[in-house]
Coordinates of C-alpha atoms and ligand atoms in Angstrom, one line a residue:
M1 CA -206.8 -35.4 181.2
E2 CA -207.3 -39.2 181.3
L3 CA -204.4 -41.4 182.3
I4 CA -202.9 -43.4 179.4
S5 CA -203.8 -46.5 181.4
K6 CA -207.5 -45.7 180.8
S7 CA -207.2 -45.4 177.1
K8 CA -208.6 -47.9 174.6
E9 CA -205.1 -48.4 173.1
W10 CA -203.8 -49.5 176.5
R11 CA -206.8 -51.9 176.9
H12 CA -206.1 -53.4 173.5
L13 CA -202.5 -54.1 174.6
Q14 CA -203.7 -55.7 177.8
L15 CA -205.9 -58.0 175.9
H16 CA -203.2 -58.7 173.4
K17 CA -200.7 -59.5 176.2
A18 CA -203.0 -62.4 177.3
E19 CA -202.7 -63.8 173.7
I20 CA -198.9 -63.4 173.5
A21 CA -198.5 -65.1 176.9
K22 CA -199.7 -68.3 175.3
L23 CA -196.9 -68.2 172.7
H24 CA -193.3 -69.1 172.6
V25 CA -190.9 -67.0 170.4
K26 CA -189.1 -70.1 169.2
D27 CA -192.4 -71.2 167.6
L28 CA -192.8 -67.8 166.0
F29 CA -189.3 -68.2 164.5
A30 CA -190.2 -71.7 163.3
A31 CA -193.4 -70.4 161.6
D32 CA -191.8 -67.4 159.9
N33 CA -188.5 -67.5 158.0
H34 CA -188.5 -63.7 157.6
R35 CA -188.8 -62.8 161.3
F36 CA -185.2 -61.4 161.4
D37 CA -185.8 -59.3 158.3
K38 CA -189.2 -58.1 159.6
Y39 CA -187.9 -57.2 163.0
S40 CA -184.5 -55.7 162.4
I41 CA -183.4 -52.2 161.3
K42 CA -180.1 -51.2 159.7
F43 CA -179.0 -47.7 160.2
H44 CA -175.5 -46.7 158.9
D45 CA -173.1 -48.7 161.1
I46 CA -175.7 -50.0 163.5
L47 CA -177.9 -53.0 163.2
F48 CA -180.8 -53.3 165.7
D49 CA -182.4 -56.7 165.8
Y50 CA -185.5 -57.0 167.9
S51 CA -186.8 -60.2 166.5
K52 CA -186.2 -62.2 169.7
N53 CA -188.9 -60.2 171.6
L54 CA -192.2 -61.5 172.7
I55 CA -194.1 -60.0 169.8
N56 CA -196.1 -61.3 166.9
N57 CA -197.7 -59.6 163.8
D58 CA -200.2 -57.8 166.0
T59 CA -198.0 -56.4 168.7
M60 CA -196.1 -53.6 167.0
P61 CA -199.2 -52.1 165.3
L62 CA -200.9 -52.0 168.7
L63 CA -197.9 -50.4 170.3
L64 CA -197.6 -47.9 167.5
E65 CA -201.3 -47.0 168.0
L66 CA -200.4 -46.2 171.5
A67 CA -197.6 -43.9 170.4
K68 CA -199.8 -42.2 167.9
S69 CA -202.6 -41.7 170.4
I70 CA -200.4 -39.5 172.6
G71 CA -199.3 -37.4 169.6
L72 CA -195.7 -38.6 169.7
R73 CA -194.7 -36.9 166.4
H74 CA -195.8 -33.6 167.8
K75 CA -193.9 -34.1 171.1
I76 CA -190.7 -35.0 169.2
E77 CA -191.1 -31.7 167.2
E78 CA -191.6 -29.8 170.4
M79 CA -188.3 -31.0 171.8
F80 CA -186.3 -30.2 168.7
A81 CA -188.0 -26.8 168.3
G82 CA -186.9 -25.7 171.8
E83 CA -190.4 -25.7 173.4
K84 CA -190.2 -25.6 177.2
I85 CA -191.0 -29.2 177.6
N86 CA -189.2 -29.4 181.0
S87 CA -192.3 -28.0 182.6
T88 CA -191.3 -28.1 186.3
E89 CA -188.2 -26.0 185.6
N90 CA -189.7 -24.0 182.7
R91 CA -186.8 -25.0 180.4
A92 CA -186.3 -26.1 176.9
V93 CA -184.5 -29.4 176.3
L94 CA -181.9 -28.9 173.6
H95 CA -179.1 -31.4 173.7
T96 CA -180.0 -32.0 170.1
A97 CA -179.1 -28.3 169.2
L98 CA -175.6 -29.0 170.6
R99 CA -175.0 -31.5 167.9
N100 CA -177.0 -29.9 165.2
R101 CA -174.7 -30.1 162.1
S102 CA -177.2 -28.3 159.8
D103 CA -177.6 -24.6 159.0
E104 CA -181.0 -24.7 160.6
P105 CA -181.4 -22.2 163.5
V106 CA -182.8 -23.4 166.8
Y107 CA -184.7 -20.9 168.9
V108 CA -185.2 -20.5 172.6
D109 CA -187.4 -17.5 173.6
S110 CA -187.1 -16.3 170.0
E111 CA -183.3 -16.3 170.1
N112 CA -181.3 -18.5 167.8
V113 CA -178.9 -20.5 170.1
M114 CA -176.7 -21.9 167.3
P115 CA -174.2 -18.9 167.3
Q116 CA -173.5 -19.4 171.0
I117 CA -173.1 -23.1 170.6
Y118 CA -170.5 -22.5 167.8
E119 CA -168.7 -19.9 169.8
V120 CA -168.2 -22.3 172.7
L121 CA -167.2 -25.1 170.3
D122 CA -164.6 -22.8 168.7
H123 CA -163.3 -21.9 172.2
M124 CA -163.1 -25.6 173.1
K125 CA -161.2 -26.3 169.9
E126 CA -158.7 -23.5 170.4
F127 CA -158.1 -24.7 174.0
V128 CA -157.8 -28.4 173.1
E129 CA -155.2 -27.5 170.4
S130 CA -153.3 -25.3 172.8
I131 CA -153.0 -28.2 175.3
H132 CA -152.1 -30.7 172.5
N133 CA -149.5 -28.5 170.8
G134 CA -148.0 -27.5 174.1
S135 CA -148.6 -23.8 173.8
W136 CA -150.7 -23.8 177.0
L137 CA -148.2 -24.2 179.9
G138 CA -148.6 -24.8 183.6
G139 CA -147.6 -22.1 186.1
S140 CA -144.0 -23.3 186.2
G141 CA -143.7 -23.3 182.4
L142 CA -144.1 -27.1 181.9
Q143 CA -146.5 -28.7 179.4
I144 CA -149.7 -30.3 180.7
T145 CA -149.5 -34.1 180.8
D146 CA -152.6 -34.9 182.9
V147 CA -156.1 -33.5 182.9
V148 CA -158.5 -34.2 185.8
N149 CA -162.2 -33.7 185.3
I150 CA -163.8 -32.9 188.6
G151 CA -167.6 -33.3 188.4
I152 CA -170.4 -35.7 189.4
G153 CA -173.5 -37.2 188.0
G154 CA -174.2 -35.7 184.6
S155 CA -170.9 -33.8 184.8
D156 CA -169.0 -37.0 185.1
L157 CA -170.7 -40.2 183.9
G158 CA -171.1 -39.2 180.2
P159 CA -167.6 -37.9 179.6
A160 CA -166.0 -40.7 181.7
M161 CA -168.0 -43.3 179.7
V162 CA -167.1 -41.8 176.3
V163 CA -163.4 -41.3 177.1
E164 CA -163.2 -45.0 178.0
A165 CA -165.3 -46.1 175.1
L166 CA -163.1 -44.3 172.7
S167 CA -159.8 -45.4 174.2
A168 CA -158.6 -46.4 170.8
Y169 CA -158.6 -42.8 169.7
K170 CA -156.6 -41.5 172.7
V171 CA -154.1 -38.8 171.8
P172 CA -150.5 -39.4 172.8
N173 CA -148.8 -37.8 175.8
L174 CA -152.0 -36.7 177.6
N175 CA -153.8 -38.6 180.3
V176 CA -157.4 -37.8 181.2
H177 CA -158.7 -38.7 184.6
F178 CA -162.1 -38.4 186.4
V179 CA -162.8 -37.6 190.0
S180 CA -166.3 -37.5 191.2
N181 CA -166.8 -38.9 194.7
V182 CA -166.4 -36.7 197.7
D183 CA -164.8 -39.6 199.5
A184 CA -161.2 -38.4 199.8
S185 CA -159.9 -41.7 198.7
D186 CA -161.0 -40.9 195.1
I187 CA -159.0 -37.7 194.7
Q188 CA -156.2 -38.6 197.0
S189 CA -155.3 -41.8 195.2
L190 CA -155.3 -40.0 191.9
L191 CA -153.2 -37.0 193.1
N192 CA -150.6 -39.3 194.7
G193 CA -149.6 -40.3 191.1
L194 CA -149.7 -36.8 189.5
N195 CA -147.3 -33.9 189.3
P196 CA -149.1 -30.6 190.2
E197 CA -146.9 -28.6 187.8
T198 CA -148.1 -30.6 184.8
T199 CA -151.8 -31.2 185.9
L200 CA -154.8 -29.2 184.7
F201 CA -158.2 -29.5 186.4
I202 CA -161.5 -29.1 184.7
I203 CA -164.2 -28.1 187.2
A204 CA -167.3 -29.4 185.5
S205 CA -170.5 -28.3 187.2
K206 CA -173.6 -26.9 185.7
T207 CA -174.6 -25.1 188.9
F208 CA -171.1 -24.7 190.4
T209 CA -172.7 -25.3 193.8
T210 CA -172.5 -29.1 194.0
Q211 CA -171.0 -30.0 197.3
E212 CA -168.9 -32.9 196.1
T213 CA -167.5 -31.0 193.1
I214 CA -166.7 -27.8 195.0
T215 CA -165.1 -29.8 197.9
N216 CA -162.9 -31.7 195.4
A217 CA -162.1 -28.5 193.5
L218 CA -160.9 -26.7 196.6
T219 CA -158.7 -29.7 197.5
A220 CA -157.3 -29.6 194.0
K221 CA -156.6 -25.8 194.4
N222 CA -154.8 -26.3 197.7
W223 CA -152.8 -29.1 196.1
I224 CA -151.7 -26.9 193.2
L225 CA -150.9 -24.0 195.5
K226 CA -148.3 -26.1 197.2
S227 CA -146.2 -26.2 194.0
V228 CA -147.3 -23.3 191.8
P229 CA -147.2 -19.6 192.7
K230 CA -150.7 -18.1 193.5
D231 CA -150.6 -15.7 190.5
K232 CA -150.0 -18.7 188.1
I233 CA -152.6 -21.1 189.3
E234 CA -155.2 -20.0 186.8
N235 CA -153.1 -22.0 184.2
H236 CA -154.2 -25.1 186.1
F237 CA -158.0 -24.6 186.2
V238 CA -160.7 -24.3 183.7
A239 CA -164.5 -24.4 184.4
L240 CA -167.5 -25.8 182.6
S241 CA -170.6 -24.2 183.9
T242 CA -173.7 -22.1 183.5
N243 CA -172.7 -20.1 186.6
E244 CA -170.1 -17.5 185.6
K245 CA -170.2 -15.6 188.9
A246 CA -169.5 -18.7 191.0
C247 CA -166.6 -19.7 188.7
I248 CA -165.0 -16.2 189.1
D249 CA -165.5 -16.4 192.9
F250 CA -163.6 -19.7 192.9
G251 CA -160.7 -18.0 191.1
I252 CA -161.3 -19.1 187.6
N253 CA -160.2 -16.7 184.9
P254 CA -163.5 -16.0 182.9
K255 CA -161.4 -16.5 179.7
H256 CA -160.9 -20.1 181.0
M257 CA -164.6 -20.7 181.4
F258 CA -166.6 -22.7 178.9
Q259 CA -170.3 -21.8 179.0
F260 CA -173.4 -23.9 178.6
W261 CA -177.0 -23.2 179.2
D262 CA -180.0 -24.1 181.4
W263 CA -181.6 -25.9 178.4
V264 CA -178.8 -28.6 178.6
G265 CA -179.8 -31.2 181.2
G266 CA -176.9 -32.6 183.3
R267 CA -177.3 -36.2 182.0
Y268 CA -177.6 -34.9 178.4
S269 CA -174.6 -32.6 178.7
L270 CA -171.7 -34.6 177.3
W271 CA -172.4 -32.9 173.9
S272 CA -171.8 -29.4 175.5
A273 CA -168.7 -27.9 177.1
I274 CA -169.0 -30.8 179.6
G275 CA -167.5 -32.8 176.7
L276 CA -164.2 -30.8 177.0
S277 CA -162.4 -33.8 178.7
I278 CA -163.6 -36.0 175.7
A279 CA -162.1 -33.5 173.2
L280 CA -158.9 -33.4 175.1
A281 CA -158.7 -37.2 175.3
I282 CA -159.4 -38.0 171.7
G283 CA -158.9 -34.7 169.8
F284 CA -161.4 -32.1 168.6
D285 CA -162.0 -33.8 165.2
N286 CA -163.0 -37.0 166.9
F287 CA -165.2 -35.1 169.3
E288 CA -166.9 -33.5 166.3
D289 CA -167.4 -37.0 164.8
L290 CA -169.2 -38.0 168.0
L291 CA -171.5 -35.0 167.6
A292 CA -172.1 -35.8 164.0
G293 CA -173.0 -39.4 164.8
A294 CA -175.5 -38.2 167.3
Y295 CA -176.9 -35.8 164.8
E296 CA -177.5 -38.6 162.3
M297 CA -179.4 -40.4 164.9
D298 CA -181.4 -37.3 165.6
L299 CA -182.4 -37.1 162.0
H300 CA -183.3 -40.7 162.0
F301 CA -185.5 -40.2 165.1
R302 CA -187.1 -37.1 163.8
E303 CA -187.8 -38.2 160.2
T304 CA -188.2 -41.9 160.0
P305 CA -191.7 -43.4 160.2
F306 CA -192.2 -45.0 163.6
E307 CA -192.4 -48.5 162.1
R308 CA -188.7 -48.2 161.2
N309 CA -187.6 -45.8 163.9
I310 CA -185.1 -47.5 166.2
P311 CA -185.5 -45.3 169.4
V312 CA -189.3 -45.5 169.0
I313 CA -189.3 -49.3 168.6
M314 CA -186.9 -49.7 171.6
A315 CA -189.2 -47.5 173.7
L316 CA -192.4 -49.3 172.7
L317 CA -190.8 -52.6 173.6
G318 CA -189.8 -51.1 176.9
I319 CA -193.4 -50.0 177.5
W320 CA -194.6 -53.5 176.4
Y321 CA -192.6 -55.2 179.1
A322 CA -192.8 -52.6 181.9
N323 CA -196.6 -52.0 181.7
F324 CA -198.1 -55.2 180.2
F325 CA -195.8 -57.9 181.5
D326 CA -195.1 -56.0 184.7
L327 CA -191.3 -56.5 184.4
A328 CA -189.4 -54.2 186.8
S329 CA -185.9 -54.2 185.3
H330 CA -183.9 -54.0 182.1
A331 CA -180.4 -55.2 181.7
V332 CA -177.8 -53.8 179.2
I333 CA -174.8 -56.0 178.5
P334 CA -172.1 -54.7 176.2
Y335 CA -169.8 -57.4 174.9
D336 CA -167.0 -54.8 174.7
E337 CA -164.5 -53.9 177.3
Y338 CA -164.4 -50.3 176.2
L339 CA -168.1 -50.0 176.9
K340 CA -167.7 -51.0 180.5
K341 CA -169.1 -47.8 181.8
F342 CA -172.1 -47.7 179.3
P343 CA -174.5 -49.4 181.7
D344 CA -173.7 -46.9 184.5
F345 CA -174.2 -44.1 182.1
L346 CA -177.6 -45.5 180.9
Q347 CA -178.6 -46.1 184.5
Q348 CA -178.5 -42.4 185.2
L349 CA -180.0 -41.4 181.8
D350 CA -182.9 -43.7 182.2
M351 CA -183.6 -43.9 185.9
E352 CA -183.1 -40.2 186.6
S353 CA -185.2 -39.3 183.6
N354 CA -188.1 -41.7 184.1
G355 CA -188.1 -42.7 187.7
K356 CA -191.2 -40.6 188.5
Y357 CA -194.8 -41.2 189.8
I358 CA -196.3 -37.7 189.1
D359 CA -197.3 -36.9 185.6
K360 CA -197.1 -33.7 183.6
N361 CA -200.6 -32.7 184.9
S362 CA -199.2 -33.1 188.5
V363 CA -201.4 -36.2 189.0
K364 CA -200.2 -39.4 190.6
I365 CA -200.1 -42.1 188.0
D366 CA -201.3 -45.7 188.4
Y367 CA -198.9 -47.5 186.1
K368 CA -195.2 -48.4 186.3
T369 CA -192.6 -46.0 184.9
G370 CA -188.8 -46.2 184.6
P371 CA -187.4 -49.7 184.9
I372 CA -184.4 -50.5 187.0
V373 CA -181.5 -50.4 184.4
W374 CA -178.4 -52.4 185.2
G375 CA -175.7 -54.5 183.7
T376 CA -172.1 -54.9 183.0
I377 CA -169.9 -56.3 180.3
G378 CA -170.0 -59.7 178.7
T379 CA -168.6 -62.3 179.0
N380 CA -167.9 -61.5 182.7
S381 CA -171.6 -61.2 183.4
Q382 CA -172.3 -64.7 182.1
H383 CA -170.2 -66.0 185.0
S384 CA -172.1 -64.1 187.6
F385 CA -175.8 -63.0 187.3
F386 CA -176.7 -64.7 184.0
Q387 CA -178.0 -67.6 186.0
L388 CA -180.9 -65.5 187.2
I389 CA -181.5 -64.1 183.7
H390 CA -181.8 -67.7 182.3
Q391 CA -183.7 -69.5 185.1
G392 CA -184.7 -66.9 187.7
T393 CA -188.4 -66.3 188.6
Q394 CA -188.2 -62.8 187.1
V395 CA -188.0 -62.2 183.4
I396 CA -185.5 -59.6 182.5
P397 CA -185.4 -58.1 179.0
V398 CA -181.8 -57.6 177.9
D399 CA -180.0 -55.4 175.4
F400 CA -177.0 -57.1 174.0
I401 CA -174.5 -54.8 172.4
A402 CA -171.3 -55.8 170.5
C403 CA -169.0 -54.5 167.8
I404 CA -168.3 -56.6 164.7
N405 CA -164.7 -55.4 164.5
N406 CA -162.6 -54.9 167.6
H407 CA -159.9 -52.2 168.1
N408 CA -157.7 -55.0 169.6
E409 CA -157.7 -58.0 167.3
L410 CA -155.7 -60.7 169.1
E411 CA -155.8 -64.2 167.7
N412 CA -159.3 -65.6 168.1
H413 CA -160.4 -63.5 171.2
H414 CA -163.0 -61.5 169.3
R415 CA -164.6 -64.5 167.6
I416 CA -164.9 -66.2 171.0
L417 CA -166.4 -63.0 172.4
L418 CA -168.9 -62.7 169.6
S419 CA -169.9 -66.4 169.7
N420 CA -170.8 -66.0 173.4
F421 CA -172.7 -62.9 172.6
I422 CA -174.8 -64.6 169.9
A423 CA -175.2 -67.9 171.8
Q424 CA -176.6 -66.2 174.8
T425 CA -179.4 -64.4 172.9
E426 CA -180.2 -67.7 171.1
A427 CA -180.3 -69.6 174.4
L428 CA -182.5 -67.0 176.1
M429 CA -184.9 -67.2 173.3
K430 CA -185.0 -71.0 172.6
G431 CA -184.3 -72.4 176.1
K432 CA -183.7 -76.1 176.5
S433 CA -186.6 -78.6 176.4
E434 CA -187.1 -81.6 178.6
A435 CA -186.5 -83.9 175.7
E436 CA -183.2 -82.3 175.0
V437 CA -182.1 -82.5 178.6
L438 CA -183.2 -86.2 178.8
A439 CA -181.2 -87.1 175.7
E440 CA -178.2 -85.3 177.1
L441 CA -178.3 -87.1 180.5
K442 CA -178.9 -90.5 178.9
A443 CA -175.9 -90.0 176.7
Q444 CA -173.9 -89.3 179.8
G445 CA -175.0 -92.7 181.1
L446 CA -177.0 -91.5 184.2
D447 CA -179.5 -93.9 185.7
D448 CA -183.3 -93.2 185.7
K449 CA -183.4 -92.0 189.3
Q450 CA -180.6 -89.5 188.7
I451 CA -182.2 -88.4 185.5
K452 CA -185.6 -87.8 187.1
S453 CA -184.2 -85.6 189.8
L454 CA -181.8 -83.7 187.5
V455 CA -184.1 -82.9 184.6
P456 CA -186.2 -80.1 186.1
H457 CA -183.0 -78.2 187.1
K458 CA -181.5 -78.5 183.6
V459 CA -184.6 -77.4 181.6
F460 CA -184.6 -73.8 180.4
T461 CA -188.0 -72.3 179.5
G462 CA -186.4 -69.8 177.1
N463 CA -188.9 -67.2 175.8
R464 CA -186.8 -64.5 177.5
P465 CA -186.7 -61.3 175.4
T466 CA -183.5 -59.7 174.1
N467 CA -182.6 -56.9 171.7
T468 CA -179.3 -57.3 169.8
I469 CA -177.4 -54.2 168.8
L470 CA -174.4 -54.7 166.5
I471 CA -172.0 -51.9 165.7
K472 CA -169.6 -52.3 162.8
K473 CA -166.8 -50.7 164.8
L474 CA -166.8 -48.5 167.9
T475 CA -165.9 -45.2 166.2
P476 CA -166.8 -41.8 167.6
S477 CA -169.6 -41.5 165.1
A478 CA -171.0 -44.9 166.0
L479 CA -170.8 -44.2 169.7
G480 CA -172.6 -40.8 169.1
K481 CA -175.4 -42.7 167.4
L482 CA -175.6 -45.3 170.1
I483 CA -175.9 -42.7 172.9
A484 CA -178.5 -40.6 171.0
M485 CA -180.5 -43.7 170.3
Y486 CA -180.9 -44.4 174.0
E487 CA -181.5 -40.8 174.8
H488 CA -184.4 -40.8 172.4
K489 CA -185.7 -44.1 173.7
V490 CA -185.9 -42.7 177.2
F491 CA -187.6 -39.6 175.9
V492 CA -190.3 -41.6 174.0
M493 CA -191.0 -43.7 177.1
G494 CA -191.4 -40.5 179.2
C495 CA -193.8 -39.1 176.6
I496 CA -196.0 -42.2 176.7
W497 CA -196.0 -42.2 180.5
N498 CA -196.7 -38.4 180.3
I499 CA -194.0 -37.6 182.8
N500 CA -191.3 -34.9 182.7
S501 CA -188.1 -36.8 181.8
F502 CA -186.0 -33.7 182.3
D503 CA -186.2 -32.8 185.9
Q504 CA -184.6 -34.5 188.9
W505 CA -186.2 -33.5 192.2
G506 CA -184.9 -36.7 193.8
V507 CA -181.3 -35.6 193.1
E508 CA -182.1 -32.0 194.4
L509 CA -183.4 -33.5 197.6
G510 CA -180.1 -35.3 198.3
K511 CA -178.3 -32.0 197.7
Q512 CA -180.4 -30.3 200.4
L513 CA -180.5 -33.1 203.0
A514 CA -176.7 -33.6 203.4
K515 CA -176.2 -29.9 204.3
E516 CA -178.3 -30.2 207.4
V517 CA -176.6 -33.4 208.6
L518 CA -173.2 -31.9 207.9
K519 CA -174.0 -29.0 210.4
D520 CA -175.0 -31.6 213.0
L521 CA -171.8 -33.6 212.4
E522 CA -169.7 -30.5 212.8
S523 CA -171.3 -29.3 216.0
D524 CA -169.9 -30.3 219.4
E525 CA -173.4 -30.8 220.8
K526 CA -175.3 -34.1 221.1
I527 CA -178.0 -34.1 218.5
Y528 CA -181.7 -34.6 219.3
S529 CA -183.5 -32.8 216.5
H530 CA -184.1 -35.8 214.1
D531 CA -185.8 -39.2 214.6
S532 CA -184.1 -41.5 217.1
S533 CA -182.3 -43.5 214.3
T534 CA -180.9 -40.4 212.7
N535 CA -179.9 -38.9 216.0
G536 CA -178.4 -42.2 217.1
L537 CA -176.3 -42.6 214.0
I538 CA -175.0 -39.0 214.0
N539 CA -174.1 -39.2 217.7
Y540 CA -172.5 -42.6 217.3
I541 CA -170.3 -41.3 214.5
K542 CA -169.3 -38.3 216.6
Q543 CA -168.4 -40.6 219.5
Y544 CA -166.0 -42.7 217.5
K545 CA -164.7 -40.2 215.0
K546 CA -161.0 -39.5 215.8
Ligands
G6Q1 C1 -178.2 -34.8 185.9 C2 -178.4 -34.4 187.3 C3 -177.2 -34.6 188.1 C4 -176.2 -33.5 188.0 C5 -175.2 -33.6 189.1 C6 -174.1 -32.5 189.0 O1 -179.1 -34.7 185.0 O2 -178.9 -33.1 187.3 O3 -176.6 -35.8 188.0 O4 -175.5 -33.6 186.8 O5 -175.9 -33.4 190.3 O6 -174.6 -31.3 189.0 P1 -173.7 -30.0 188.6 O7 -173.3 -30.2 187.2 O8 -174.6 -28.8 188.8 O9 -172.6 -30.0 189.5

């Protein structure tokens, strides 16, 4: 099969890019009063404004032709229908079934998976209630006050992000913590402040073999054993996994195990049992609202024509910049303290899904895939890396995200936050002309020589693309929509690039490599079996390790 980069649709976009490169978005705004209406989409409590992108009347139709040329509609249906689109692992991809709120069955290998999903949800609900109402007690008869989710990657980033994002919905008298790193400082500093008799650990691991998670879980078990009799420690551990045997071998009571399935990818798993820490932190009803919000976005994605389909438009703009402007990165800046972890979550979602150079036909591709996704909250980022976004030699498309209503309204804080949010997107689009800078410097009374040397530094070219995502309020439902929106964006980009967005061989490699080095670090012998750098580093560590 021909690479997408050889298609006529791709060629048309290359030619069109040459035309667009001659334009400035501020002129397009000046020429069209309806640009905002034309290039923004309202969906329930979310507004997606993409009018400040480097696009004119011809751009979206050409991008949509590209989407149609790969049979995108059919590919979307394949995912929702449980086809094994994760080809290298021969698995279906059904995070959408986890949040399916309809009566529609979803089949994997001719089996409707919805009853199993509901069974686990019921189990989660019952468990969450027993912790909240105090009927679940620790081994010494005390109520649970702290829950620690031990997991890494997909078994950590999603739930940790959601728990923080929904801080306003936190239930009283229960603290939820996350430990992921195998660095002892992570778990040790947390355990120092906890009481083993009132702490419950959630061991979250799809495979239940991940070195970091199992190491932390064993440390937690030893810590509990110091204060709780051995026959009572099962009250302090539950597991979220697809691997029942490994959970039992660890000492988890199978009744305290919450199952999920191989068709749930790690980075798409917060909707599954992996979301147990979320349900504990915000209550089961709010967890269900999160699922319901994501389901609404699923319906939008599945049913809306591509011209008005937010994830499709986001993805096509991503393709436009990555493949036709050759831009390597994409920043995400939430102007919301509670969304602090959202860029980290997206980094995994996007880069682990689409950071690939072999296509679904096992052929090496000749075009760029997954951009480098990065970012942090505004306004803090304005005082650090925004300089480069405004005046650096690389153009970086940015998603700006903010909520119209804040959970913490304190005097004029929120208005100041939002004014910065809006002003940045305007400045990145418009820039600042030489004439404006001249007038400003003259008004300050500078002489001609000073003005001449300063002007080039103070001119901003503008024409820097941004999307603006406005959320009415950061509710569980709105957050569900936001996450699902990005999940589908990533999926569409993977479809266009013809890569498998659902495997992660790069992650698996890391899991294998460290095991070999660990053996070498543990041995008393000097190591010669690697290259000279690797041998040198291992031997140097052994020499100085006390
Ligand atoms: C996610 C990845 C990866 C995974 C972790 C943890 O899509 O596969 O981040 O989630 O490596 O794996 P376990 O859940 O199996 O411990």
